[in-house]
Amino acid sequence: LHHRDPKEKESTVRKMITDDLSFKRIKAEYDKCALLCSNCHRMLHHMWRTMPELEGKVIKCVFENGELILCKK
């Protein structure tokens, strides 16, 4: 799971489940996230580190014909 806006991140969903927080709080945190495979998640964070001007502007990654497509807001 990838937080669309890191500034709104309360915690990771995994940690919230481990800490046995309420379903309502976990769902609220989950709703702030985009579902990405681990490869896309790594590539997205790598891109943000190498091109900081794009941080927060990409919300999902899609593979088409073996090519990564970044979908912007």
mmCIF file with all atom_site columns, C-alpha atoms in Angstrom:
data_model
loop_
_atom_site.group_PDB
_atom_site.id
_atom_site.type_symbol
_atom_site.label_atom_id
_atom_site.label_alt_id
_atom_site.label_comp_id
_atom_site.label_asym_id
_atom_site.label_entity_id
_atom_site.label_seq_id
_atom_site.pdbx_PDB_ins_code
_atom_site.Cartn_x
_atom_site.Cartn_y
_atom_site.Cartn_z
_atom_site.occupancy
_atom_site.B_iso_or_equiv
_atom_site.pdbx_formal_charge
_atom_site.auth_seq_id
_atom_site.auth_comp_id
_atom_site.auth_asym_id
_atom_site.auth_atom_id
_atom_site.pdbx_PDB_model_num
ATOM 1  C CA . LEU A 1 1  ? 0.000   0.000  0.000   1.00 0.00 ? 1  LEU A CA 1
ATOM 2  C CA . HIS A 1 2  ? 1.254   3.430  -0.922  1.00 0.00 ? 2  HIS A CA 1
ATOM 3  C CA . HIS A 1 3  ? 0.129   6.570  0.885   1.00 0.00 ? 3  HIS A CA 1
ATOM 4  C CA . ARG A 1 4  ? -0.922  9.056  -1.787  1.00 0.00 ? 4  ARG A CA 1
ATOM 5  C CA . ASP A 1 5  ? 0.040   12.018 0.431   1.00 0.00 ? 5  ASP A CA 1
ATOM 6  C CA . PRO A 1 6  ? 2.830   11.167 2.887   1.00 0.00 ? 6  PRO A CA 1
ATOM 7  C CA . LYS A 1 7  ? 1.880   14.178 5.034   1.00 0.00 ? 7  LYS A CA 1
ATOM 8  C CA . GLU A 1 8  ? -1.488  12.552 5.838   1.00 0.00 ? 8  GLU A CA 1
ATOM 9  C CA . LYS A 1 9  ? 0.070   9.248  6.915   1.00 0.00 ? 9  LYS A CA 1
ATOM 10 C CA . GLU A 1 10 ? -0.816  8.317  10.487  1.00 0.00 ? 10 GLU A CA 1
ATOM 11 C CA . SER A 1 11 ? 0.873   4.916  10.388  1.00 0.00 ? 11 SER A CA 1
ATOM 12 C CA . THR A 1 12 ? 1.294   1.901  8.154   1.00 0.00 ? 12 THR A CA 1
ATOM 13 C CA . VAL A 1 13 ? -1.796  -0.253 7.804   1.00 0.00 ? 13 VAL A CA 1
ATOM 14 C CA . ARG A 1 14 ? 0.284   -3.296 8.783   1.00 0.00 ? 14 ARG A CA 1
ATOM 15 C CA . LYS A 1 15 ? 1.365   -1.657 12.046  1.00 0.00 ? 15 LYS A CA 1
ATOM 16 C CA . MET A 1 16 ? -2.197  -0.568 12.812  1.00 0.00 ? 16 MET A CA 1
ATOM 17 C CA . ILE A 1 17 ? -3.407  -4.164 12.387  1.00 0.00 ? 17 ILE A CA 1
ATOM 18 C CA . THR A 1 18 ? -0.543  -5.449 14.561  1.00 0.00 ? 18 THR A CA 1
ATOM 19 C CA . ASP A 1 19 ? -1.396  -2.862 17.229  1.00 0.00 ? 19 ASP A CA 1
ATOM 20 C CA . ASP A 1 20 ? -5.014  -4.099 17.132  1.00 0.00 ? 20 ASP A CA 1
ATOM 21 C CA . LEU A 1 21 ? -6.514  -0.693 16.326  1.00 0.00 ? 21 LEU A CA 1
ATOM 22 C CA . SER A 1 22 ? -10.189 -0.383 15.407  1.00 0.00 ? 22 SER A CA 1
ATOM 23 C CA . PHE A 1 23 ? -11.395 -1.371 11.958  1.00 0.00 ? 23 PHE A CA 1
ATOM 24 C CA . LYS A 1 24 ? -12.700 2.180  11.486  1.00 0.00 ? 24 LYS A CA 1
ATOM 25 C CA . ARG A 1 25 ? -9.206  3.696  11.995  1.00 0.00 ? 25 ARG A CA 1
ATOM 26 C CA . ILE A 1 26 ? -7.537  1.054  9.817   1.00 0.00 ? 26 ILE A CA 1
ATOM 27 C CA . LYS A 1 27 ? -10.097 1.603  7.039   1.00 0.00 ? 27 LYS A CA 1
ATOM 28 C CA . ALA A 1 28 ? -9.585  5.382  7.222   1.00 0.00 ? 28 ALA A CA 1
ATOM 29 C CA . GLU A 1 29 ? -5.817  4.873  6.785   1.00 0.00 ? 29 GLU A CA 1
ATOM 30 C CA . TYR A 1 30 ? -6.348  2.321  3.992   1.00 0.00 ? 30 TYR A CA 1
ATOM 31 C CA . ASP A 1 31 ? -8.514  4.842  2.121   1.00 0.00 ? 31 ASP A CA 1
ATOM 32 C CA . LYS A 1 32 ? -5.494  7.186  1.962   1.00 0.00 ? 32 LYS A CA 1
ATOM 33 C CA . CYS A 1 33 ? -3.554  4.534  0.031   1.00 0.00 ? 33 CYS A CA 1
ATOM 34 C CA . ALA A 1 34 ? -3.140  3.273  -3.505  1.00 0.00 ? 34 ALA A CA 1
ATOM 35 C CA . LEU A 1 35 ? -2.593  -0.425 -4.080  1.00 0.00 ? 35 LEU A CA 1
ATOM 36 C CA . LEU A 1 36 ? 0.745   -0.981 -5.820  1.00 0.00 ? 36 LEU A CA 1
ATOM 37 C CA . CYS A 1 37 ? 2.762   -4.111 -6.372  1.00 0.00 ? 37 CYS A CA 1
ATOM 38 C CA . SER A 1 38 ? 6.132   -4.063 -4.603  1.00 0.00 ? 38 SER A CA 1
ATOM 39 C CA . ASN A 1 39 ? 8.021   -3.391 -7.863  1.00 0.00 ? 39 ASN A CA 1
ATOM 40 C CA . CYS A 1 40 ? 5.909   -0.321 -8.706  1.00 0.00 ? 40 CYS A CA 1
ATOM 41 C CA . HIS A 1 41 ? 6.168   0.910  -5.120  1.00 0.00 ? 41 HIS A CA 1
ATOM 42 C CA . ARG A 1 42 ? 9.964   0.689  -5.223  1.00 0.00 ? 42 ARG A CA 1
ATOM 43 C CA . MET A 1 43 ? 10.131  2.386  -8.633  1.00 0.00 ? 43 MET A CA 1
ATOM 44 C CA . LEU A 1 44 ? 7.806   5.158  -7.519  1.00 0.00 ? 44 LEU A CA 1
ATOM 45 C CA . HIS A 1 45 ? 9.894   5.960  -4.429  1.00 0.00 ? 45 HIS A CA 1
ATOM 46 C CA . HIS A 1 46 ? 13.116  5.725  -6.474  1.00 0.00 ? 46 HIS A CA 1
ATOM 47 C CA . MET A 1 47 ? 11.645  8.169  -8.993  1.00 0.00 ? 47 MET A CA 1
ATOM 48 C CA . TRP A 1 48 ? 10.687  10.581 -6.197  1.00 0.00 ? 48 TRP A CA 1
ATOM 49 C CA . ARG A 1 49 ? 14.202  10.405 -4.741  1.00 0.00 ? 49 ARG A CA 1
ATOM 50 C CA . THR A 1 50 ? 15.830  11.068 -8.116  1.00 0.00 ? 50 THR A CA 1
ATOM 51 C CA . MET A 1 51 ? 13.203  13.567 -9.385  1.00 0.00 ? 51 MET A CA 1
ATOM 52 C CA . PRO A 1 52 ? 11.842  15.313 -6.279  1.00 0.00 ? 52 PRO A CA 1
ATOM 53 C CA . GLU A 1 53 ? 9.764   17.720 -8.377  1.00 0.00 ? 53 GLU A CA 1
ATOM 54 C CA . LEU A 1 54 ? 7.417   14.784 -9.132  1.00 0.00 ? 54 LEU A CA 1
ATOM 55 C CA . GLU A 1 55 ? 6.815   13.843 -5.483  1.00 0.00 ? 55 GLU A CA 1
ATOM 56 C CA . GLY A 1 56 ? 3.125   13.572 -4.745  1.00 0.00 ? 56 GLY A CA 1
ATOM 57 C CA . LYS A 1 57 ? 2.165   13.887 -8.413  1.00 0.00 ? 57 LYS A CA 1
ATOM 58 C CA . VAL A 1 58 ? 2.005   10.197 -9.363  1.00 0.00 ? 58 VAL A CA 1
ATOM 59 C CA . ILE A 1 59 ? -0.822  8.138  -7.910  1.00 0.00 ? 59 ILE A CA 1
ATOM 60 C CA . LYS A 1 60 ? -0.431  4.782  -9.627  1.00 0.00 ? 60 LYS A CA 1
ATOM 61 C CA . CYS A 1 61 ? 1.815   2.744  -11.880 1.00 0.00 ? 61 CYS A CA 1
ATOM 62 C CA . VAL A 1 62 ? 0.581   0.444  -14.617 1.00 0.00 ? 62 VAL A CA 1
ATOM 63 C CA . PHE A 1 63 ? 2.524   -2.101 -16.643 1.00 0.00 ? 63 PHE A CA 1
ATOM 64 C CA . GLU A 1 64 ? 1.519   -2.310 -20.290 1.00 0.00 ? 64 GLU A CA 1
ATOM 65 C CA . ASN A 1 65 ? 3.466   -4.416 -22.759 1.00 0.00 ? 65 ASN A CA 1
ATOM 66 C CA . GLY A 1 66 ? 6.353   -4.636 -20.319 1.00 0.00 ? 66 GLY A CA 1
ATOM 67 C CA . GLU A 1 67 ? 6.556   -0.847 -19.937 1.00 0.00 ? 67 GLU A CA 1
ATOM 68 C CA . LEU A 1 68 ? 5.895   1.150  -16.769 1.00 0.00 ? 68 LEU A CA 1
ATOM 69 C CA . ILE A 1 69 ? 3.292   3.886  -17.186 1.00 0.00 ? 69 ILE A CA 1
ATOM 70 C CA . LEU A 1 70 ? 2.960   6.475  -14.432 1.00 0.00 ? 70 LEU A CA 1
ATOM 71 C CA . CYS A 1 71 ? -0.537  7.917  -14.091 1.00 0.00 ? 71 CYS A CA 1
ATOM 72 C CA . LYS A 1 72 ? -0.580  11.454 -12.758 1.00 0.00 ? 72 LYS A CA 1
ATOM 73 C CA . LYS A 1 73 ? -3.230  13.183 -10.644 1.00 0.00 ? 73 LYS A CA 1
#
